PDB file of C-alpha atoms and ligand atoms in Angstrom:
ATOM      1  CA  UNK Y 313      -5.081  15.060 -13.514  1.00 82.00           C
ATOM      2  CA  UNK Y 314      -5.955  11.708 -12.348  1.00 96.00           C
ATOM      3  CA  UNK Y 315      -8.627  11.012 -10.016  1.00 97.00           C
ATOM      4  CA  UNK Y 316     -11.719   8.294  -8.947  1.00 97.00           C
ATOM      5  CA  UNK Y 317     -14.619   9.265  -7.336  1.00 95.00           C
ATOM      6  CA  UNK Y 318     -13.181  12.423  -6.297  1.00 96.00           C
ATOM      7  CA  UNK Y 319      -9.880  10.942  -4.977  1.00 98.00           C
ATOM      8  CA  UNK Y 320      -6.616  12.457  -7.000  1.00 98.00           C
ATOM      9  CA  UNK Y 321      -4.446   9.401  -8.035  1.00 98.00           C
ATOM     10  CA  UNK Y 322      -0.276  10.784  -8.826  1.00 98.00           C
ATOM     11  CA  UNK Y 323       0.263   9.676 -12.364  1.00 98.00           C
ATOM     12  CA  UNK Y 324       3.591   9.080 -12.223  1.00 98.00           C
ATOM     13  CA  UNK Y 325       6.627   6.655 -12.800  1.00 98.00           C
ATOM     14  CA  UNK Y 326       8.423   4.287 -10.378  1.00 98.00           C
ATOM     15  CA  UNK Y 327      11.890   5.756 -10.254  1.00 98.00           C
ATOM     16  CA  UNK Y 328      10.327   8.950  -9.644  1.00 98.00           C
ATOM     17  CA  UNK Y 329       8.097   7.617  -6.918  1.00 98.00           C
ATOM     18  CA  UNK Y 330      11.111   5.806  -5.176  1.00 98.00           C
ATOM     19  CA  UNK Y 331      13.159  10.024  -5.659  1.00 98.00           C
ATOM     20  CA  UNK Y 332      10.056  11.258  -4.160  1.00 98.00           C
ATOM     21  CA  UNK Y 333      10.189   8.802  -0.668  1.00 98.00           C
ATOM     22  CA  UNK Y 334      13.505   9.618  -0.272  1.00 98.00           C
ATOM     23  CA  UNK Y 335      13.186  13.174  -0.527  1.00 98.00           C
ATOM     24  CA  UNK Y 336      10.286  13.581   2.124  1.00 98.00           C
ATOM     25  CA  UNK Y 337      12.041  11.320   4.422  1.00 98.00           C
ATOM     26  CA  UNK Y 338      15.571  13.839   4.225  1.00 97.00           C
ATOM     27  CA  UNK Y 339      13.024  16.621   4.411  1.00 95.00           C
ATOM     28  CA  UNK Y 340      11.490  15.762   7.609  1.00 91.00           C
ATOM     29  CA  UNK Y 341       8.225  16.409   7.622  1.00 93.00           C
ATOM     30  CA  UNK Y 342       5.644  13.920   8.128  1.00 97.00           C
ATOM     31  CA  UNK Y 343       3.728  12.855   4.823  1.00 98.00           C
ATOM     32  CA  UNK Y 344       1.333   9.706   4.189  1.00 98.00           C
ATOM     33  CA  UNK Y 345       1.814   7.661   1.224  1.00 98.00           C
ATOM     34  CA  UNK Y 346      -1.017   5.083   0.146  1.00 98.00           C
ATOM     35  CA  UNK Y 347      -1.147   3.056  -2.585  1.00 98.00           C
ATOM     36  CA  UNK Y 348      -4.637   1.888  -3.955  1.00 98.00           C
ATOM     37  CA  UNK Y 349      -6.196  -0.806  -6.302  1.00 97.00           C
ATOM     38  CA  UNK Y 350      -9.985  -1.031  -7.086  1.00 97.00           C
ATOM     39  CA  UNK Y 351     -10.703  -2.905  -3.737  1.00 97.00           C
ATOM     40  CA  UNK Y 352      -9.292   0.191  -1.494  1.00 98.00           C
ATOM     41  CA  UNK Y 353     -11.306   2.834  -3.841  1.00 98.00           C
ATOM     42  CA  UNK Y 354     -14.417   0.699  -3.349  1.00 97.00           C
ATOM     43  CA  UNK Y 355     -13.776   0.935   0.399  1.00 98.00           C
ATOM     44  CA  UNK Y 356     -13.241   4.660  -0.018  1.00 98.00           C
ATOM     45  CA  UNK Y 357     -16.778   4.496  -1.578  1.00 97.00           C
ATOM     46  CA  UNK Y 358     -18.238   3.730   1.531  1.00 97.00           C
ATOM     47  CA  UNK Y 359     -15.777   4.561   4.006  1.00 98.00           C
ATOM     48  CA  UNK Y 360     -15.888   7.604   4.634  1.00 98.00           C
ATOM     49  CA  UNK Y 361     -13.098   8.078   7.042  1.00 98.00           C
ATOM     50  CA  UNK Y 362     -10.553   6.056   4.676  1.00 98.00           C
ATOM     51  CA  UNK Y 363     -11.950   8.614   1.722  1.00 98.00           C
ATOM     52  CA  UNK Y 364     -10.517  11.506   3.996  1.00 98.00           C
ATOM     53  CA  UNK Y 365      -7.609   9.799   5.065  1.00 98.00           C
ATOM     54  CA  UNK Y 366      -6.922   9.711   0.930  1.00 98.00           C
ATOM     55  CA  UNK Y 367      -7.546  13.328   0.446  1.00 98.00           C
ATOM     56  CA  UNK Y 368      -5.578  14.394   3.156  1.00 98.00           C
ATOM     57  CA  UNK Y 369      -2.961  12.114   1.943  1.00 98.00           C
ATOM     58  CA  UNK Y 370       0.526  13.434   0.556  1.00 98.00           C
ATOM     59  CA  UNK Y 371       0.021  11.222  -1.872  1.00 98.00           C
ATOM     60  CA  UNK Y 372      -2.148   8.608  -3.444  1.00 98.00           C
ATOM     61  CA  UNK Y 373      -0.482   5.823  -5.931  1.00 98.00           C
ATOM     62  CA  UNK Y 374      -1.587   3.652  -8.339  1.00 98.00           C
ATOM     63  CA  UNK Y 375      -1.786  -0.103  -7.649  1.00 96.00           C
ATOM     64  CA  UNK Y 376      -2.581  -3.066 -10.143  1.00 92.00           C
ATOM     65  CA  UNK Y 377      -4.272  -3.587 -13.761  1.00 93.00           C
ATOM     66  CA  UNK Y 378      -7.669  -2.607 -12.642  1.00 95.00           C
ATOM     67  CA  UNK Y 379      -6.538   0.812 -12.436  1.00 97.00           C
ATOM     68  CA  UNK Y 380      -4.599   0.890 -15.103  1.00 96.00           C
ATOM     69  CA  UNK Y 381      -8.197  -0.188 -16.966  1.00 96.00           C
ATOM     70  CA  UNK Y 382     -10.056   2.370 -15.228  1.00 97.00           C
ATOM     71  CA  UNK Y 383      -7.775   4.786 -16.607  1.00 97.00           C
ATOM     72  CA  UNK Y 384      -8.271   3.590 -20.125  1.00 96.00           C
ATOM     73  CA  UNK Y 385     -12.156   4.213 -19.590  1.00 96.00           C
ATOM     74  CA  UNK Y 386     -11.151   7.501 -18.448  1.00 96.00           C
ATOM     75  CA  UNK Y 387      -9.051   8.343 -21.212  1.00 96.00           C
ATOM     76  CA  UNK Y 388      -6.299   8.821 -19.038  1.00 96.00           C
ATOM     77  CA  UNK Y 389      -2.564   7.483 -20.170  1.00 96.00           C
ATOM     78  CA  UNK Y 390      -1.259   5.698 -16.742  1.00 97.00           C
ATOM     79  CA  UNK Y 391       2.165   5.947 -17.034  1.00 97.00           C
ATOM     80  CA  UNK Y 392       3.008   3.080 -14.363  1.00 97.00           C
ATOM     81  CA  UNK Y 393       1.596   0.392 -11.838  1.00 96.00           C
ATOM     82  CA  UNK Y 394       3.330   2.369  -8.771  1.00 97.00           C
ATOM     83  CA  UNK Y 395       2.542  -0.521  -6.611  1.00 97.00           C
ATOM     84  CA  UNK Y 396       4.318  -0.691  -3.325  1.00 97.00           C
ATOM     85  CA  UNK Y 397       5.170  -4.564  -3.568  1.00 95.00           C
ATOM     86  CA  UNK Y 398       7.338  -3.727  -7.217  1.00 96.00           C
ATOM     87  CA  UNK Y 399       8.162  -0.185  -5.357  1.00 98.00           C
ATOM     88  CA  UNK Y 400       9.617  -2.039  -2.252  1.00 98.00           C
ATOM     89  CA  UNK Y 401      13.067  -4.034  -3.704  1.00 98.00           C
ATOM     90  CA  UNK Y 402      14.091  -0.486  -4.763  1.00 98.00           C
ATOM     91  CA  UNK Y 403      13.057   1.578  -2.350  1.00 98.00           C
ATOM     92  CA  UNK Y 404      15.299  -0.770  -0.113  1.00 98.00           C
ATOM     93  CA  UNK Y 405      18.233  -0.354  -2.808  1.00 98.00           C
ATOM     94  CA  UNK Y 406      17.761   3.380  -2.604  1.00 98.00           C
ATOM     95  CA  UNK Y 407      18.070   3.347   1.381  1.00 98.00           C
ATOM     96  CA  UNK Y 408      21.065   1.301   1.322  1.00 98.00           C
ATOM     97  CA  UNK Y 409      22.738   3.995  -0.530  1.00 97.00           C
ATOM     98  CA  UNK Y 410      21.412   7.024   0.787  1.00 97.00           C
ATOM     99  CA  UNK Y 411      21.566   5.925   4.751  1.00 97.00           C
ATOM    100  CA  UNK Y 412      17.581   5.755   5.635  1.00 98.00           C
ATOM    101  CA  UNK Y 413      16.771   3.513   8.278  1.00 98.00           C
ATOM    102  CA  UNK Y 414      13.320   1.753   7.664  1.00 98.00           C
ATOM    103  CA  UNK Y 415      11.031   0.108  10.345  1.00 98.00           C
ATOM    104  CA  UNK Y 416       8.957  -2.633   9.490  1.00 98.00           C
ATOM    105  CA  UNK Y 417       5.310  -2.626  11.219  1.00 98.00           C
ATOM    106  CA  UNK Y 418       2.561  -5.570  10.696  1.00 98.00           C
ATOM    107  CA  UNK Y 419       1.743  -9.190   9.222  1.00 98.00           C
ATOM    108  CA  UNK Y 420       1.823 -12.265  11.422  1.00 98.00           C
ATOM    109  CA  UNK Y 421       5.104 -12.541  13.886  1.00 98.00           C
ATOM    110  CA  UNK Y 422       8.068 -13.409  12.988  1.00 98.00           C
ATOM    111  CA  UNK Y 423       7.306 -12.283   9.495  1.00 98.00           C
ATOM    112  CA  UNK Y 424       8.704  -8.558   9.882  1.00 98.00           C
ATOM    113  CA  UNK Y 425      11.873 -10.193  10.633  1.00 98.00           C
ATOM    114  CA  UNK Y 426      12.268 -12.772   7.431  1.00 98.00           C
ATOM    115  CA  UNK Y 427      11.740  -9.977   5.252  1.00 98.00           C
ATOM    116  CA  UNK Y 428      14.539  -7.735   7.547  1.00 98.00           C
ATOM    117  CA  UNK Y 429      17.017 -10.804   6.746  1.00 98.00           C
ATOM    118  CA  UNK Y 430      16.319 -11.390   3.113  1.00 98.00           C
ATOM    119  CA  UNK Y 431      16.169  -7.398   2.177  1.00 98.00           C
ATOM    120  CA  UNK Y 432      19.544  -6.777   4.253  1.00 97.00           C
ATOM    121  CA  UNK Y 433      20.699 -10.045   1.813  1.00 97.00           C
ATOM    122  CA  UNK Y 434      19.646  -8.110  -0.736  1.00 97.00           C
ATOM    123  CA  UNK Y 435      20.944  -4.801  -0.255  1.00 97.00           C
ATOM    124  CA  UNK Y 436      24.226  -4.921   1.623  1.00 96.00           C
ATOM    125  CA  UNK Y 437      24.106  -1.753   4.258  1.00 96.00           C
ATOM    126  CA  UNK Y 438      20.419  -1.572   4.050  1.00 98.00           C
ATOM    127  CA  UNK Y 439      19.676  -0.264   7.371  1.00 98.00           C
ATOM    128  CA  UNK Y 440      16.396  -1.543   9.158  1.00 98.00           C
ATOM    129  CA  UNK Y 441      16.138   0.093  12.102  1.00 98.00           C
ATOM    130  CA  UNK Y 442      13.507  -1.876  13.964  1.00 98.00           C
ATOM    131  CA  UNK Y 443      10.500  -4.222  13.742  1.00 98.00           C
ATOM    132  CA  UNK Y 444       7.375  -5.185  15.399  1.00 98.00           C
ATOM    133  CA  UNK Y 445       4.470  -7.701  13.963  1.00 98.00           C
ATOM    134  CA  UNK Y 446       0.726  -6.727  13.743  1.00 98.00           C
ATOM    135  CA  UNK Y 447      -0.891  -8.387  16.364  1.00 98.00           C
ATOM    136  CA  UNK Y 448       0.119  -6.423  19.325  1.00 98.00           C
ATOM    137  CA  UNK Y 449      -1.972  -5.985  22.137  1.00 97.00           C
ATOM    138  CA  UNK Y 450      -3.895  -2.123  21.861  1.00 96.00           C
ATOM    139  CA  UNK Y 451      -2.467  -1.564  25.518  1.00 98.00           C
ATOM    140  CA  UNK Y 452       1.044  -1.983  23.958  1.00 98.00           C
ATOM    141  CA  UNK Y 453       0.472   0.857  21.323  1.00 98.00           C
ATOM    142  CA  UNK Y 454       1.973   3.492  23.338  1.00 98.00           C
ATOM    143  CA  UNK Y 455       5.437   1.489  23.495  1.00 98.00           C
ATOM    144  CA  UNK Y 456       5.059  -0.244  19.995  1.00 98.00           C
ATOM    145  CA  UNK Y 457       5.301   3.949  19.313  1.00 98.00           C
ATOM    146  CA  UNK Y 458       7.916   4.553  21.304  1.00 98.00           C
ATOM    147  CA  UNK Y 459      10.131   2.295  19.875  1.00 98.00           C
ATOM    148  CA  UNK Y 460       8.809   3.264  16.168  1.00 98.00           C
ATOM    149  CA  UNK Y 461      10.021   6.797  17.190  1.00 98.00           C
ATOM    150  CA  UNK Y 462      13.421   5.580  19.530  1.00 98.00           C
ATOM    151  CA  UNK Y 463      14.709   3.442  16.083  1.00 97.00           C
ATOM    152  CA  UNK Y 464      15.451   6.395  14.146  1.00 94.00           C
ATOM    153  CA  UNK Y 465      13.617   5.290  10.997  1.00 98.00           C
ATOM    154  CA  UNK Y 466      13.148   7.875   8.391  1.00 98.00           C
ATOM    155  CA  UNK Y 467      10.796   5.492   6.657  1.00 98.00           C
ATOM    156  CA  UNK Y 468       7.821   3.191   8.496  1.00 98.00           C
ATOM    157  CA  UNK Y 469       6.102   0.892   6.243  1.00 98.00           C
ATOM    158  CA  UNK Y 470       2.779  -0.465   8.266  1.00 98.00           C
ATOM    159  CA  UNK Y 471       1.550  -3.726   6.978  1.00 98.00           C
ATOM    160  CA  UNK Y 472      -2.341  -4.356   8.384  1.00 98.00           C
ATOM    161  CA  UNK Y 473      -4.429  -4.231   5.428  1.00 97.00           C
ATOM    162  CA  UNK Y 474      -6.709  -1.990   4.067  1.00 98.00           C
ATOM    163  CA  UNK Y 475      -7.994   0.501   6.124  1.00 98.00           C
ATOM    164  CA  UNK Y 476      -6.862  -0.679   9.047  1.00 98.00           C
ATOM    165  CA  UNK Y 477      -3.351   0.654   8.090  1.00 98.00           C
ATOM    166  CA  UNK Y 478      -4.282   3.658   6.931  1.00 98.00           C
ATOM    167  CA  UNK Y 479      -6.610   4.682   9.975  1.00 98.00           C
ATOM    168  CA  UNK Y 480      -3.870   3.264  12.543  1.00 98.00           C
ATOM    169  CA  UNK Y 481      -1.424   5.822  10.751  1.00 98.00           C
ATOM    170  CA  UNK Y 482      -3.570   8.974  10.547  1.00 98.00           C
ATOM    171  CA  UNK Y 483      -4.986   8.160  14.323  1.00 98.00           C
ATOM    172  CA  UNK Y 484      -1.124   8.280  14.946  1.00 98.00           C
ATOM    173  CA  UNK Y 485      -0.184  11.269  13.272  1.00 97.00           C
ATOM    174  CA  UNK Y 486       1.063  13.185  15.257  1.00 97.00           C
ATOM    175  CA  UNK Y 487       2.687  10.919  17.740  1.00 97.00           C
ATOM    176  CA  UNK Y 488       4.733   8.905  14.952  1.00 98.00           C
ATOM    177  CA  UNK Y 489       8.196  10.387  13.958  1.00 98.00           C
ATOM    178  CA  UNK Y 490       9.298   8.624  11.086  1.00 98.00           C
ATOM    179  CA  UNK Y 491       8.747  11.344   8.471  1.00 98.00           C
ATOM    180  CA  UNK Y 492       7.367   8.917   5.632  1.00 98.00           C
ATOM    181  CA  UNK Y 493       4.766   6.654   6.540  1.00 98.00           C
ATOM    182  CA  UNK Y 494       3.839   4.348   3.644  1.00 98.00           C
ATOM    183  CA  UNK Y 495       0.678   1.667   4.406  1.00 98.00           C
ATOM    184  CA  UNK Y 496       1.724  -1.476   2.611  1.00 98.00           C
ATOM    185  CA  UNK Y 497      -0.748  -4.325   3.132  1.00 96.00           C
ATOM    186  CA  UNK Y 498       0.394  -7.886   2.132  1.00 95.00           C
ATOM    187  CA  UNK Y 499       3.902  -6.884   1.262  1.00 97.00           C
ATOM    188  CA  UNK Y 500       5.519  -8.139   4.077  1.00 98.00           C
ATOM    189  CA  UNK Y 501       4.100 -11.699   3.401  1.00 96.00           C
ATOM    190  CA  UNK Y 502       5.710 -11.895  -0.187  1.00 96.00           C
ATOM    191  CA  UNK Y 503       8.795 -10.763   1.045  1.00 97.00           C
ATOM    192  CA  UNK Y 504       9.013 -12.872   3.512  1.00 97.00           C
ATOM    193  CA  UNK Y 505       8.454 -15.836   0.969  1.00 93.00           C
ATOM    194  CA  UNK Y 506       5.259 -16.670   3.409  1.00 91.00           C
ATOM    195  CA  UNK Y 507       2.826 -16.104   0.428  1.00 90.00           C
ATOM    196  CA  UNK Y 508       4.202 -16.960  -3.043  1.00 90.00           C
ATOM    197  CA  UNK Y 509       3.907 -13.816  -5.288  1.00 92.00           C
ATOM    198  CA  UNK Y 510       2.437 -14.581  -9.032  1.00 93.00           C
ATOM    199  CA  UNK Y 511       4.864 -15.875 -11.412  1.00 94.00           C
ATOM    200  CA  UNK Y 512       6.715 -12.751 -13.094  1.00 92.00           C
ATOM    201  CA  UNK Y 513       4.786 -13.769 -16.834  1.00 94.00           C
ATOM    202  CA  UNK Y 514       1.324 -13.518 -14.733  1.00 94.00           C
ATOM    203  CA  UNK Y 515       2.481 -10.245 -13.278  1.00 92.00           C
ATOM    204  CA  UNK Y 516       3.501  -8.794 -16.743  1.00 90.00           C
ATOM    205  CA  UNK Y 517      -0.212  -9.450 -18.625  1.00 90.00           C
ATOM    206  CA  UNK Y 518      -2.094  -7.965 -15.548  1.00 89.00           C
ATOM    207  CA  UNK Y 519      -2.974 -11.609 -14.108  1.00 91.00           C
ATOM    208  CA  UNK Y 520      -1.619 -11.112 -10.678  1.00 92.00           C
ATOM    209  CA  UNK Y 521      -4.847 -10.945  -9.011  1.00 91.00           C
ATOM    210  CA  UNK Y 522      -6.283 -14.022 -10.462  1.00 93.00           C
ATOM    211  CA  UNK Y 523      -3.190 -15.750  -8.627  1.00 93.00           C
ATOM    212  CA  UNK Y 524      -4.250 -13.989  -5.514  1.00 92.00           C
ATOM    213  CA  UNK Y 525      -7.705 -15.268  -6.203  1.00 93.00           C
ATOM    214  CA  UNK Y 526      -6.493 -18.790  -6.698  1.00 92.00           C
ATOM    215  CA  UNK Y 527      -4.278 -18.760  -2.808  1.00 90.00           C
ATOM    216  CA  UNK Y 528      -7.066 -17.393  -1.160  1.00 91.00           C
ATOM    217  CA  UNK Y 529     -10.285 -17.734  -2.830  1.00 94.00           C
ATOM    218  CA  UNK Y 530     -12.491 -17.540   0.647  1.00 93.00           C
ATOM    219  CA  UNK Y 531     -10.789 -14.090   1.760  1.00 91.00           C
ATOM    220  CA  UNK Y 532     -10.399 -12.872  -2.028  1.00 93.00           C
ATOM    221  CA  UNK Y 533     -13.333 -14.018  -4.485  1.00 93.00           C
ATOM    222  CA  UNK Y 534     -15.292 -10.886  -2.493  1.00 93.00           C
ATOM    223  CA  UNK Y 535     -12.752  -8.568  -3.588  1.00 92.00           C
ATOM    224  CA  UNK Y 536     -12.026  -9.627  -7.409  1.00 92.00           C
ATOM    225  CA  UNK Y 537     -15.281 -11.388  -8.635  1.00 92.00           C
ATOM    226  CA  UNK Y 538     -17.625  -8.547  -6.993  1.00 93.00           C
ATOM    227  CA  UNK Y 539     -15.320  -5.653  -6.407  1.00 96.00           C
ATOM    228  CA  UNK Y 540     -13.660  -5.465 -10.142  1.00 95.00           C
ATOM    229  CA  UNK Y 541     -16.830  -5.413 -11.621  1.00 95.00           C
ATOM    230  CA  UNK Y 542     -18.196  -2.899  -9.478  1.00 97.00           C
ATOM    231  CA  UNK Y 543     -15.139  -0.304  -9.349  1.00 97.00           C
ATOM    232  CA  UNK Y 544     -15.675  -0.730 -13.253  1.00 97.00           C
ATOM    233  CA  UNK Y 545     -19.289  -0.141 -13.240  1.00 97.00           C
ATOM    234  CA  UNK Y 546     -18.507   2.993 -11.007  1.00 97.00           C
ATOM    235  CA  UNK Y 547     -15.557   4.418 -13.493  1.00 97.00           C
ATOM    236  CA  UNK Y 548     -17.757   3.853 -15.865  1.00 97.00           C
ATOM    237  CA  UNK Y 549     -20.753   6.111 -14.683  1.00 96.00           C
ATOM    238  CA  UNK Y 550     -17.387   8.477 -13.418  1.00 96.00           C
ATOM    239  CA  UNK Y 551     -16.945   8.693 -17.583  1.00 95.00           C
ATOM    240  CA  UNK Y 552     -20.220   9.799 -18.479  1.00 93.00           C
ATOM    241  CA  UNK Y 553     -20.586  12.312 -15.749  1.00 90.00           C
ATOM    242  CA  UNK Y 554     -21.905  10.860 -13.363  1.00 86.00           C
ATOM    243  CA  UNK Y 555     -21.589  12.125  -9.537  1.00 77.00           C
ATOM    244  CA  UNK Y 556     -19.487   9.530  -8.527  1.00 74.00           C
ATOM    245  CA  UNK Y 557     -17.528  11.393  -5.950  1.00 73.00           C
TER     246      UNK Y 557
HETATM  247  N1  LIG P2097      -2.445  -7.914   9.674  1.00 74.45           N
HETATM  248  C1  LIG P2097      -1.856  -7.451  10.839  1.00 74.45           C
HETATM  249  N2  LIG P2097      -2.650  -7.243  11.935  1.00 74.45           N
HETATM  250  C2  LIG P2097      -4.000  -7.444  11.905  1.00 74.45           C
HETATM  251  C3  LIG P2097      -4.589  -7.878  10.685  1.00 74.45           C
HETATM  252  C4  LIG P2097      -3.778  -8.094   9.570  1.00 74.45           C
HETATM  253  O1  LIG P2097      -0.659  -7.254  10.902  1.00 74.45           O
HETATM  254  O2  LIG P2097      -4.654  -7.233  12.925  1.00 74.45           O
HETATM  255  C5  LIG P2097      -1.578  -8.181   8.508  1.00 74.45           C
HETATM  256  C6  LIG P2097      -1.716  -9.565   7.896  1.00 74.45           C
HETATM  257  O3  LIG P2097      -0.920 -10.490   8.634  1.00 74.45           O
HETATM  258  C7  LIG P2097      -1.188  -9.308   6.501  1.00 74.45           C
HETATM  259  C8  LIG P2097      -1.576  -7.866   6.221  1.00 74.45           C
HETATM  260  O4  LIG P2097      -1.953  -7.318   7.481  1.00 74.45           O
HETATM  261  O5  LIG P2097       0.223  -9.404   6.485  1.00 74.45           O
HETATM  262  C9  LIG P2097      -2.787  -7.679   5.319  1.00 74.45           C
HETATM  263  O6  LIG P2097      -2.630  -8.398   4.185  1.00 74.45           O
HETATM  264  P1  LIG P2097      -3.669  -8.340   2.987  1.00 74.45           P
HETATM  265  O7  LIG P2097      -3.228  -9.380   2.032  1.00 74.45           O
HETATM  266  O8  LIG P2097      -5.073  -8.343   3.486  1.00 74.45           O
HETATM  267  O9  LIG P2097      -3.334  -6.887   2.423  1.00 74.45           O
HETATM  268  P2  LIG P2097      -3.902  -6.149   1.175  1.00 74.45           P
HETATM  269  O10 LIG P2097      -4.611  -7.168   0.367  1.00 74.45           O
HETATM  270  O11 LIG P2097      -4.765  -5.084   1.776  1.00 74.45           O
HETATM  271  O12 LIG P2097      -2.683  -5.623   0.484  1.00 74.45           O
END
């Protein structure tokens, strides 16, 4: 059992992760899929509508090295960084096969669309069903929603950052049809090719965020040079016994 400050974190593999999607989005019924890293479970600290939005979650996945170090000082085994940006190329592979439509909600416009074009050049019969950027006006939610739910997705992936994502989904529960509803943050960006992911050798030795750091140091230094430290210092007291949750 894995969990931070109270919040239970699926240990669990990628190809089982990407079996798992596809089975809740044949089954039907609607399920919430987040994926953290030590910035969203120092938000959960705090926030405590995000912190039920992750408990109520189907599931919660594991994103990035800090976790996987957290886990170390836990004396956990993480079997896998179950991030959705490595998740996403074969999740996409796996539709294409199977016949799920996915819908593509978020980043800046015309972004949704690149990464529609380059996944479909990808994954020959990949069907996505419909897109829509993030910066719609709130007085266009109720059709943004109705075309979410007239595209016949099985799978929406909702790209506005951390919480805003997650909140936007859960507010939406019950109006949202797409059985699986993943929140994905920057993904859409890399996969458009707007924002340059880390080289794959960075990726591999757990550097990725100091590339992040590097693009965006105004937006990110917050994040990595206060929040790593921090989430540490917190799994840390979570080790010796701390009430952390
Ligand atoms: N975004 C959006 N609408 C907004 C604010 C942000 O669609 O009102 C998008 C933004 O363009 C970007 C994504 O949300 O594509 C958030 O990216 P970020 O790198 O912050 O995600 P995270 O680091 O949380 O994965």
């Amino acid at each position: 059992m894995l969990e931070f400050f109270g919040i239970p974190i699926v240990n669990t593999t990628m190809p089982e992760a990407v079996d798992w999607i596809a089975a809740r989005a044949v089954a039907g019924d609607p399920a919430l899929l987040a994926f953290v890293n030590p910035d969203c479970l120092n938000i959960a600290y705090v926030d405590a509508e995000y912190r039920r939005i992750l408990l109520e979650a189907a599931r919660v996945l594991p994103d990035g090295i800090g976790i996987h170090i957290g886990c170390r000082m836990l004396g956990v085994a993480l079997q896998a960084n179950v991030n959705g940006t490595d998740l996403f190329p074969q999740l996409c592979e796996r539709a294409a096969q199977t016949g799920l439509g996915l819908f593509l909600l978020g980043a800046r416009p015309g972004i949704a669309e690149a990464v529609a074009s380059n996944m479909r050049a990808q994954c020959p019969g990949l069907r996505i069903d419909g897109v829509q950027d993030g910066y719609f006006d709130p007085a266009e939610e109720d059709a943004v929603i109705e075309r979410i739910n007239a595209s016949d997705a099985a799978i929406l992936l909702v790209a506005f950052g951390v919480p805003r994502q997650e909140t936007w989904l859960a507010r939406n529960h019950h109006r949202l049809k797409p059985p699986v509803r993943m929140g994905v943050g920057g993904l859409f960006d890399f996969y458009s090719g707007r924002i340059p992911r880390a080289p794959v050798w960075m990726r591999e030795i757990g550097l990725e965020w100091t590339w992040r750091l590097m693009q965006e140091p105004g937006r990110m230094w917050r994040r990595y040079v206060i929040g790593n430290p921090l989430f540490l210092y917190r799994v840390w007291r979570q080790a010796r016994g701390d009430d952390t949750s």
